[in-house]
CSV table of C-alpha atoms and ligand atoms in Angstrom, one decimal:
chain,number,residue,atom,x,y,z
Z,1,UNK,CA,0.0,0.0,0.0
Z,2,UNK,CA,1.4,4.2,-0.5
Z,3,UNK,CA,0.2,6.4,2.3
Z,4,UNK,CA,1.1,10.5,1.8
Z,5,UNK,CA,3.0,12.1,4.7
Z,6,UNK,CA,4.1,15.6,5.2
Z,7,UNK,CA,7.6,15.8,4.5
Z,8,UNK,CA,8.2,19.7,4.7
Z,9,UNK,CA,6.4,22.7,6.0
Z,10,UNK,CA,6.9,26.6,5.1
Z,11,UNK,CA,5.0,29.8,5.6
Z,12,UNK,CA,5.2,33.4,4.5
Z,13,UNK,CA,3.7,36.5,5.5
Z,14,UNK,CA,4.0,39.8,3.9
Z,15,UNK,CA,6.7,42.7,6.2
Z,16,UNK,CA,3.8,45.2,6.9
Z,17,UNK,CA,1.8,44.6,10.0
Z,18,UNK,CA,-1.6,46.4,10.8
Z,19,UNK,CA,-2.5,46.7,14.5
Z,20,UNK,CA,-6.2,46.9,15.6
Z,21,UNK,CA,-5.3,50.3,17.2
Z,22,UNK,CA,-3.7,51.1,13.5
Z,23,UNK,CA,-7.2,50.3,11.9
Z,24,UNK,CA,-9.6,52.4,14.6
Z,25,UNK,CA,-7.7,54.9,13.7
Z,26,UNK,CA,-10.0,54.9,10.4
Z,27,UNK,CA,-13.2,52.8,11.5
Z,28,UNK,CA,-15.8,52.9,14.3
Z,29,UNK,CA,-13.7,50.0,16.1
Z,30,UNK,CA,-11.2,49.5,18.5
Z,31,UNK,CA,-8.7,47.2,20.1
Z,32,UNK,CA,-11.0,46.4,22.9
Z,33,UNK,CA,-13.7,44.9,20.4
Z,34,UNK,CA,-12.1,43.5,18.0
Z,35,UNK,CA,-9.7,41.0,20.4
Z,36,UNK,CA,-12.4,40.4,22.9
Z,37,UNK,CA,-14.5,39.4,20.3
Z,38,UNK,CA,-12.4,37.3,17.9
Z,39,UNK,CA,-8.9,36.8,19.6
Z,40,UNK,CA,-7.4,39.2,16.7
Z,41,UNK,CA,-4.9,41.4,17.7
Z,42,UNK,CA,-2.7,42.5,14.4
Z,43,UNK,CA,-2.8,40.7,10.7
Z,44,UNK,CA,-0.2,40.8,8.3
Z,45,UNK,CA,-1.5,43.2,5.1
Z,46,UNK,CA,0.8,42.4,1.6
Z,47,UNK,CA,1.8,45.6,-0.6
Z,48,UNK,CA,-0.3,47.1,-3.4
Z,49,UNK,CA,1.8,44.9,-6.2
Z,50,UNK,CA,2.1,41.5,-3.6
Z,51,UNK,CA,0.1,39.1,-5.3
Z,52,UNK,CA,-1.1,35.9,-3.6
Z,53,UNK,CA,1.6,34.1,-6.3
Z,54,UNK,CA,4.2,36.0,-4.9
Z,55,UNK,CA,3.4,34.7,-1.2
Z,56,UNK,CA,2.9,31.7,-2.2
Z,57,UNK,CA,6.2,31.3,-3.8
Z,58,UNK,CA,8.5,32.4,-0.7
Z,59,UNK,CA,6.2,29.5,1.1
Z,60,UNK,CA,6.9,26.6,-1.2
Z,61,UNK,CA,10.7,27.7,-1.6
Z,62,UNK,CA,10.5,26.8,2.4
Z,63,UNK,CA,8.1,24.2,2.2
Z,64,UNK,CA,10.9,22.5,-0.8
Z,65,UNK,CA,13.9,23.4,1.9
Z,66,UNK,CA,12.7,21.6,4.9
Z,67,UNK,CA,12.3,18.7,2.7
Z,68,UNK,CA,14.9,18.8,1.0
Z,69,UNK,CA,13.8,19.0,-2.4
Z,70,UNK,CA,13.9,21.7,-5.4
Z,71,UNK,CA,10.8,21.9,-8.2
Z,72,UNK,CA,11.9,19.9,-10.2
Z,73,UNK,CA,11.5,16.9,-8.3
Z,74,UNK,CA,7.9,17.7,-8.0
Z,75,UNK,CA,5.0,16.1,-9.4
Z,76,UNK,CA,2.0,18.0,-9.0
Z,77,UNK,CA,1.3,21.4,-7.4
Z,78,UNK,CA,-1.9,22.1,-6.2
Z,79,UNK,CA,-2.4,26.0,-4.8
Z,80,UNK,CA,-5.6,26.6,-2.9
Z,81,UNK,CA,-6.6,30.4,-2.7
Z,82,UNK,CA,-10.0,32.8,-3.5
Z,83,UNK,CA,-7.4,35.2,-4.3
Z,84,UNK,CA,-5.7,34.3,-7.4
Z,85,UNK,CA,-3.3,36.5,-9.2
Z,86,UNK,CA,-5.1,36.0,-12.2
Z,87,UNK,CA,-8.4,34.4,-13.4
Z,88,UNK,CA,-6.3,32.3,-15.3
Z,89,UNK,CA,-3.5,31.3,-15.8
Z,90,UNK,CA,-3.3,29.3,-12.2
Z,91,UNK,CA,-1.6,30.6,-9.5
Z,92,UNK,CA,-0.2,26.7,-9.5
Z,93,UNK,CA,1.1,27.4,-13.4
Z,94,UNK,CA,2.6,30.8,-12.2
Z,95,UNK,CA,4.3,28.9,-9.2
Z,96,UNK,CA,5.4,26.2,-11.3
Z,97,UNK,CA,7.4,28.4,-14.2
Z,98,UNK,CA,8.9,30.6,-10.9
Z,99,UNK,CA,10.1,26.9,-8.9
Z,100,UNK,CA,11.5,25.6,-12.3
Z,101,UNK,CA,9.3,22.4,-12.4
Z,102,UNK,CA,9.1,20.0,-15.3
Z,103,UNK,CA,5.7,20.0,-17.3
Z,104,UNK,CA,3.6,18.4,-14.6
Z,105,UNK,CA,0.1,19.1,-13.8
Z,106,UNK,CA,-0.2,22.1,-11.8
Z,107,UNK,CA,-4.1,23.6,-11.1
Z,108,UNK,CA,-5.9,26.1,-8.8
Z,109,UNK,CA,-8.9,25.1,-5.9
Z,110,UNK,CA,-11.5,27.4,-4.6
Z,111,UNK,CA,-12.9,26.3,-1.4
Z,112,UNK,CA,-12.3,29.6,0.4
Z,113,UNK,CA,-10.9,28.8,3.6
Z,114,UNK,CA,-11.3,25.2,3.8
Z,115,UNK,CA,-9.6,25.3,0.5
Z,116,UNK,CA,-6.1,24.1,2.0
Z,117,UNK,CA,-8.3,20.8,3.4
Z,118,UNK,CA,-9.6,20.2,0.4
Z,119,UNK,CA,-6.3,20.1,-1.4
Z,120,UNK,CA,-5.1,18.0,1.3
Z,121,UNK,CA,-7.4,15.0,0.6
Z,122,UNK,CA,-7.2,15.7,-3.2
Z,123,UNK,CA,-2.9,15.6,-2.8
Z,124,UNK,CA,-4.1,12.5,-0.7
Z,125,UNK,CA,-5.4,10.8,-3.0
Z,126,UNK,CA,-3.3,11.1,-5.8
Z,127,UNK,CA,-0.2,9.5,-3.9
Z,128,UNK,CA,-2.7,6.8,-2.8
Z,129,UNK,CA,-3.8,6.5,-6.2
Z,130,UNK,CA,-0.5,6.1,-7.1
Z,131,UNK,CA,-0.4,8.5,-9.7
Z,132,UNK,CA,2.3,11.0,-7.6
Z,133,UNK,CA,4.8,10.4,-5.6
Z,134,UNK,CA,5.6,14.3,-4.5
Z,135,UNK,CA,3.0,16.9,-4.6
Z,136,UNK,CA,3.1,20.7,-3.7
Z,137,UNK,CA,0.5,21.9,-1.8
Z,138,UNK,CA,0.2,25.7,-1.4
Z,139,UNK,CA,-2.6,27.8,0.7
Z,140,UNK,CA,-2.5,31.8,0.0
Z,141,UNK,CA,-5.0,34.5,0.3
Z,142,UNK,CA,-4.3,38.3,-0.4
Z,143,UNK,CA,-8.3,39.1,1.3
Z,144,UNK,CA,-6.7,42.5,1.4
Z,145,UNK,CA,-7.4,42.9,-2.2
Z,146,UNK,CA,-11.1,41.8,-1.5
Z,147,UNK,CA,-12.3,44.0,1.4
Z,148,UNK,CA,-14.2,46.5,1.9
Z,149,UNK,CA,-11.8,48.8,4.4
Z,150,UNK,CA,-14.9,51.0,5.3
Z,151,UNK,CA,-17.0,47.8,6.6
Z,152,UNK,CA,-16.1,47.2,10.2
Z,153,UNK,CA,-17.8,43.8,10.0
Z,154,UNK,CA,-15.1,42.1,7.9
Z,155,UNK,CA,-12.4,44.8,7.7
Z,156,UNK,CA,-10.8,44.2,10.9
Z,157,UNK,CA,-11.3,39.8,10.5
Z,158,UNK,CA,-8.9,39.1,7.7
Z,159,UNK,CA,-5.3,39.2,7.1
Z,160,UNK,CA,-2.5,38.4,4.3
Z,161,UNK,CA,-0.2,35.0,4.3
Z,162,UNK,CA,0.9,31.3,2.3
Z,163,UNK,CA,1.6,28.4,3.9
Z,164,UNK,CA,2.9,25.2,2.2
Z,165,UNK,CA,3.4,21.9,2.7
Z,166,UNK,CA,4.6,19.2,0.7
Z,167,UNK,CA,3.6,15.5,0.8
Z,168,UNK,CA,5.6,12.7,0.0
Z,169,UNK,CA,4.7,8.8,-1.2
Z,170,UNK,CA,5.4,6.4,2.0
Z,171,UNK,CA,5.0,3.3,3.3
Z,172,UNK,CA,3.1,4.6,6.7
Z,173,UNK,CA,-0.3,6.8,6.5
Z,174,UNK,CA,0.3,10.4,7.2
Z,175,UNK,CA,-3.4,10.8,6.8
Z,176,UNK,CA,-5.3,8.4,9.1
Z,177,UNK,CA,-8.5,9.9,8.2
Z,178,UNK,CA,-10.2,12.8,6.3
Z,179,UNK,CA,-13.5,14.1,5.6
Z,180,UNK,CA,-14.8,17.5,3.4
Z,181,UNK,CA,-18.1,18.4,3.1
Z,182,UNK,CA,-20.0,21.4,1.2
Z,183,UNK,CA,-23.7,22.8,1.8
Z,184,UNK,CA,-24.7,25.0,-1.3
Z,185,UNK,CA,-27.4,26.8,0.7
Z,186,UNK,CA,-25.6,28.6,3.1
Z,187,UNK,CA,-24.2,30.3,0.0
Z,188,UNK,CA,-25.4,34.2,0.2
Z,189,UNK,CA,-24.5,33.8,4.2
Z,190,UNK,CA,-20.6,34.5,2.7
Z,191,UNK,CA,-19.9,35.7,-0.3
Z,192,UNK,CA,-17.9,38.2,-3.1
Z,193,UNK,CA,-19.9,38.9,-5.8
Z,194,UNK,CA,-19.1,39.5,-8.9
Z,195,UNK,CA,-21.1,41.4,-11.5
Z,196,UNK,CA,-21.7,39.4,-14.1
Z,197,UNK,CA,-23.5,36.1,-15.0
Z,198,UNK,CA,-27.2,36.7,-13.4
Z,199,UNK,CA,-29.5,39.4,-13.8
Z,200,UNK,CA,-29.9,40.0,-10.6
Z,201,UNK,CA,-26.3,40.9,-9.8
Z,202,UNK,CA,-26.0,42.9,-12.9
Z,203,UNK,CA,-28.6,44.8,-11.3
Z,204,UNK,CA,-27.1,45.1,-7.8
Z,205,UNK,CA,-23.9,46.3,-8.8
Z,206,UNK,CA,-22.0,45.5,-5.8
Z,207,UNK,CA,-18.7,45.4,-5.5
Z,208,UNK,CA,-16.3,42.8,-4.8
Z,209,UNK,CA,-15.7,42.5,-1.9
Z,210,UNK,CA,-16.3,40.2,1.5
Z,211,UNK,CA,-20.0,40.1,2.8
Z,212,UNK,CA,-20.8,38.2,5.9
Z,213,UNK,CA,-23.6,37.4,8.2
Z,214,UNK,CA,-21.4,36.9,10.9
Z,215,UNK,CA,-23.1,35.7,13.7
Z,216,UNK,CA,-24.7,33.0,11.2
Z,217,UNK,CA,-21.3,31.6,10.3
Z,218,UNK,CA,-20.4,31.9,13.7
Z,219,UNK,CA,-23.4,29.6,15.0
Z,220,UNK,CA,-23.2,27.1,12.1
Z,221,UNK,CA,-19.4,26.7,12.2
Z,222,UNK,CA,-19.1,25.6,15.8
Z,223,UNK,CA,-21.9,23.4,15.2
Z,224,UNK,CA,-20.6,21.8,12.1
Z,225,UNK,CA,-16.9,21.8,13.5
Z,226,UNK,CA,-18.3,19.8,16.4
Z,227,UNK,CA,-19.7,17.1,14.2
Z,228,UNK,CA,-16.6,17.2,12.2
Z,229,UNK,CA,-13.8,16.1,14.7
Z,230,UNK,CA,-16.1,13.4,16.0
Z,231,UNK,CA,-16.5,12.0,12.7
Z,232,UNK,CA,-13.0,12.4,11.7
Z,233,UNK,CA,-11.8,10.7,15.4
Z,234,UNK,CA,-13.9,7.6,14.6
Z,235,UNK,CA,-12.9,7.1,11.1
Z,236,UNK,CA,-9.1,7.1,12.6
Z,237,UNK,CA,-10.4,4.9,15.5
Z,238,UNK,CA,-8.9,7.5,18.3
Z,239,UNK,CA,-9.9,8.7,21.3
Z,240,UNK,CA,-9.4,13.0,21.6
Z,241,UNK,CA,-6.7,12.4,24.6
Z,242,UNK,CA,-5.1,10.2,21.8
Z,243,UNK,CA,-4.0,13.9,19.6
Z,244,UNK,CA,-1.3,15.6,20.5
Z,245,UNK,CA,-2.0,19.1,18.8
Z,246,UNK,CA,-5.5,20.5,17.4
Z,247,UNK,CA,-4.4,22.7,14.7
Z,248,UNK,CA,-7.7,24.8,13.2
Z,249,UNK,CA,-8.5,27.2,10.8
Z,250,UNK,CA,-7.7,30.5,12.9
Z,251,UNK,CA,-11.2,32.8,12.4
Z,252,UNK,CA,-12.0,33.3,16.4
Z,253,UNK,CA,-10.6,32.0,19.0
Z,254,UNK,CA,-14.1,31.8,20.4
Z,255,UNK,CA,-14.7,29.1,17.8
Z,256,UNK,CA,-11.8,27.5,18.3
Z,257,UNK,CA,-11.6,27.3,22.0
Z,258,UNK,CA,-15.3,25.9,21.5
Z,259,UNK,CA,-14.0,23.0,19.2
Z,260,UNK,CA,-11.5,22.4,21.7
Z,261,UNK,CA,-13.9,22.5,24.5
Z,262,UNK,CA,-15.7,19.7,22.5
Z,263,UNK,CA,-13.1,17.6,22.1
Z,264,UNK,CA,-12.2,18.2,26.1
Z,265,UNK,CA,-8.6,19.2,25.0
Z,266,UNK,CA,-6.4,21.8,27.3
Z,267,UNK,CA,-5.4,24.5,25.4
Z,268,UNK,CA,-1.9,23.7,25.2
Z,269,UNK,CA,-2.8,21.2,23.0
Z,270,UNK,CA,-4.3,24.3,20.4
Z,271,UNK,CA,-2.0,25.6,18.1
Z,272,UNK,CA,-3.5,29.4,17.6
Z,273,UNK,CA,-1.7,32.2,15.7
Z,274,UNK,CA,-5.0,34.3,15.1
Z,275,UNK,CA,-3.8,36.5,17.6
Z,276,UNK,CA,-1.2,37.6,15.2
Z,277,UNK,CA,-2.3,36.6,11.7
Z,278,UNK,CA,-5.9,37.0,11.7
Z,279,UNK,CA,-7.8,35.1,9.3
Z,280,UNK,CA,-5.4,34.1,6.2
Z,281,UNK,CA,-8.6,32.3,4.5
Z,282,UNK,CA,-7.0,29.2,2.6
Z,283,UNK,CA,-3.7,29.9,4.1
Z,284,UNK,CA,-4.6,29.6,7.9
Z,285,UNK,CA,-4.3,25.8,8.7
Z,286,UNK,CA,-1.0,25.6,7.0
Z,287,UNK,CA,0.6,28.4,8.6
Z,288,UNK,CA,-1.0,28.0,11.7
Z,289,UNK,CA,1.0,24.3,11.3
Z,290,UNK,CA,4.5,25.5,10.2
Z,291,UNK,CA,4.3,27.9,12.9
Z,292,UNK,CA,3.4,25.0,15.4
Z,293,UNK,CA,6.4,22.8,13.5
Z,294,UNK,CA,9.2,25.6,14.1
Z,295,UNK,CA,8.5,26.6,17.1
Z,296,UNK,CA,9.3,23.0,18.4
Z,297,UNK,CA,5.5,22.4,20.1
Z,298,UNK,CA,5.0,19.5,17.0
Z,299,UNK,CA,7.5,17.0,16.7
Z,300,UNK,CA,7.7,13.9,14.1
Z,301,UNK,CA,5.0,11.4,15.2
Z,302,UNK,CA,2.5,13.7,16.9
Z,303,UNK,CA,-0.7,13.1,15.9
Z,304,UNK,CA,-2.6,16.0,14.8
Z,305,UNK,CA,-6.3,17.2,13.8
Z,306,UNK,CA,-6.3,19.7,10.8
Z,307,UNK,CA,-9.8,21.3,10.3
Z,308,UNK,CA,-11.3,24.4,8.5
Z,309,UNK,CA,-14.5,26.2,7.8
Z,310,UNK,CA,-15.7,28.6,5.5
Z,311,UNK,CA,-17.7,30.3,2.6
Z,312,UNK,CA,-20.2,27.6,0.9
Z,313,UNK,CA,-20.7,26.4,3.4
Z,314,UNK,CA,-17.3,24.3,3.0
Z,315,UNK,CA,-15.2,22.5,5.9
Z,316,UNK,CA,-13.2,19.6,6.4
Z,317,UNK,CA,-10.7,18.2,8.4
Z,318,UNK,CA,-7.8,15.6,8.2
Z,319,UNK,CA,-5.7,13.7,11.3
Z,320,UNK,CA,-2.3,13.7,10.7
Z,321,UNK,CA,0.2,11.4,11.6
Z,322,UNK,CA,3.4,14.0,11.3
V,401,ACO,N1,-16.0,47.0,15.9
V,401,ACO,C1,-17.0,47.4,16.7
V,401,ACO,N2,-18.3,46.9,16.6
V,401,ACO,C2,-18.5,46.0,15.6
V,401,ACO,C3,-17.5,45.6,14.7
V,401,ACO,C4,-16.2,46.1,14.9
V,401,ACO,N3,-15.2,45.8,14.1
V,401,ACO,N4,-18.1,44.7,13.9
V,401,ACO,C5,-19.4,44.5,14.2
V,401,ACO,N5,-19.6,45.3,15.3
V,401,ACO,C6,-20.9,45.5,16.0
V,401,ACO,C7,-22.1,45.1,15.1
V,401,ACO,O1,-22.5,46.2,14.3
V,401,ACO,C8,-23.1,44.8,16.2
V,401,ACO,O2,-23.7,46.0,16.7
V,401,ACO,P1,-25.3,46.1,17.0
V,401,ACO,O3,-25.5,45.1,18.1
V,401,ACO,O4,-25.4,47.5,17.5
V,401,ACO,O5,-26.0,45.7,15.8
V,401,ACO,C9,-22.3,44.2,17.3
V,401,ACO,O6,-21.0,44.6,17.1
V,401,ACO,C10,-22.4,42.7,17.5
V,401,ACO,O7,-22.2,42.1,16.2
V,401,ACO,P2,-22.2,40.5,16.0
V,401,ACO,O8,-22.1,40.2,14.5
V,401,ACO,O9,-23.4,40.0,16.7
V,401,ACO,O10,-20.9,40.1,16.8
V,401,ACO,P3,-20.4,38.7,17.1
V,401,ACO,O11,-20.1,38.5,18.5
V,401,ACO,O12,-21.1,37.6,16.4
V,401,ACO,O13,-18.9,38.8,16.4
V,401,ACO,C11,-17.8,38.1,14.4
V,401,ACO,C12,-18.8,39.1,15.0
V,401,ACO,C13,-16.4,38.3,15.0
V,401,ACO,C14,-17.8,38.4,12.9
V,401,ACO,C15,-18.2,36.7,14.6
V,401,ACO,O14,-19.6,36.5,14.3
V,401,ACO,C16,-17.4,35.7,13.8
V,401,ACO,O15,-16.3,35.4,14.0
V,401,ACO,N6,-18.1,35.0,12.8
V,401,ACO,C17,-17.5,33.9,12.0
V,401,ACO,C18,-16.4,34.4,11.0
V,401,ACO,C19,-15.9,33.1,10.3
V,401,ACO,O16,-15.6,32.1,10.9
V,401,ACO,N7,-15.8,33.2,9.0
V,401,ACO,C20,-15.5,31.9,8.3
V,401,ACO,C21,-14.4,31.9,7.5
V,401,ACO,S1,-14.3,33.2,6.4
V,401,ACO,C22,-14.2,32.6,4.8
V,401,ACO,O17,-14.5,31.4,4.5
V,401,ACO,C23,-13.9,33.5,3.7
């Protein structure tokens, strides 16, 4: 049998850093709010010409370093973002020319921020499959592009970043279990619209940028996360004192520390950078991961649960076996 295992981890996050005094400086916010009410204390924010391709390149040149390999030893890359540089060509093609990989397939996933979990199980199953034996996967979001910096309801939420990892064949499962999900009719509950395609945004003429009934993604997210990790435990046939680190998609801490309630693990066991990242969208779990790997708190053979929720409504979640 050929398992996938994580084999190298990198992150990247662009030099200038917003505080949440920096940004009541301009909205009707302020620190106070915006930490007690989501963890957030700064984000990283990428300059005017930083595209998501751009982040997403310093994190797989990391990603390749820590496991010792260059592009052209790659296989497939698979670059999950909502942010792309370009509606086409892919990030993933951009990213392959600038890593100097051989003609390999190389494509773009949208599954806003559970988009790194979805390309986790995808990247999964082509090793299983046997059809790869080393696969790039890259999570970046530039959201700074796609806000609305007058709308204190998702201005102050989001922040800029890549994180990468790539996966090797092996003769062990680094995946003991995953599980994605999607539920079309949460869709207008989070969204960027774009205008063109139905009448009815043609007339609206909104622009692009993040809307959010937040309190409704709050609710269903801790509700679906809850269900998740119990379904994702059982498929591994582990008990939650069995993980050594939770490491979530990094939105609120509230939601987080409510997963981890759930699962009746100490804190210590969280790994949580929203404090100073915010939400990086697709790039969140990854980061929030290297982070976790180079600060020495995950160590090889920890187990792990990755999990993620976002527009759609999308989430998933994978336990690793590091
Ligand atoms: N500063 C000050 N006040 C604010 C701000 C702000 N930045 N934003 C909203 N408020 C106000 C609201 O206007 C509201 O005022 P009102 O009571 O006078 O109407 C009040 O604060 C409470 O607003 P709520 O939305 O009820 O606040 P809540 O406690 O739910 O927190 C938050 C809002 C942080 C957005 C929370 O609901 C949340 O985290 N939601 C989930 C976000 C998430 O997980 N997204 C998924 C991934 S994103 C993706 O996939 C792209």
């Amino acid at each position: 049998m050929i398992f996938s295992k994580i084999i190298g981890t990198g992150h990247y996050l662009p030099s200038r850093m917003v505080s949440n005094e920096e940004l009541s400086r301009t909205l009707d916010t302020s620190d106070e709010w915006i930490s007690s009410r989501t963890g957030i204390r700064q984000r990283h924010i990428a300059a005017a010409d930083e595209s998501s391709v751009d982040l997403a390149q310093r994190a797989a040149e990391r990603a390749l370093a820590a496991a010792g390999l260059q592009g052209s030893d790659l296989d497939l890359i698979i670059v999950a973002t909502s942010t792309p540089e370009h509606i086409f060509p892919s990030d993933a093609s951009q990213l392959q020319q600038r890593l100097g990989c051989r003609p390999i397939p190389a494509f773009d996933m949208q599954a806003a921020c559970s988009g790194f979990i979805y390309g986790l199980v995808t990247a999964d199953n082509f090793i299983r499959a046997g059809s790869c034996q080393r696969v790039l996967l890259v999570g970046c979001d530039v959201f700074s592009h796609i806000l609305n910096w007058q709308d204190r309801n998702t201005a102050v939420l989001f922040g800029d970043g890549a994180g990468a990892v790539v996966l090797g064949a092996s003769p062990t499962p680094g995946i003991l279990s995953s599980v994605i999900y999607s539920d079309g009719q949460y869709c207008n509950l989070l969204q960027v619209p774009l205008n063109v395609g139905t009448a009815e945004n043609q007339r609206s003429q909104r622009q692009p940028y993040v809307e959010m009934s937040g309190s409704e993604v709050f609710r269903r997210a801790v509700s679906a996360l809850a269900d998740l990790v119990t379904e994702l435990l059982a498929k591994a046939e582990l008990r939650p004192e069995q993980l050594d680190f939770l490491v979530p998609h990094q939105a609120n801490a509230r939601i987080i520390t409510a997963t981890a309630k759930h699962l009746n693990l100490p804190l210590e066991k969280v790994i949580m950078t929203v404090a100073e990242h915010a939400n990086t969208s697709a790039a969140s779990v990854p980061l929030a991961l290297d982070v976790g790997i180079r600060r020495g708190q995950i160590q090889p053979g920890h187990r792990l649960l990755l999990e993620a929720f976002g527009a759609g409504f999308t989430w998933g979640g994978c336990v690793v076996q590091y």
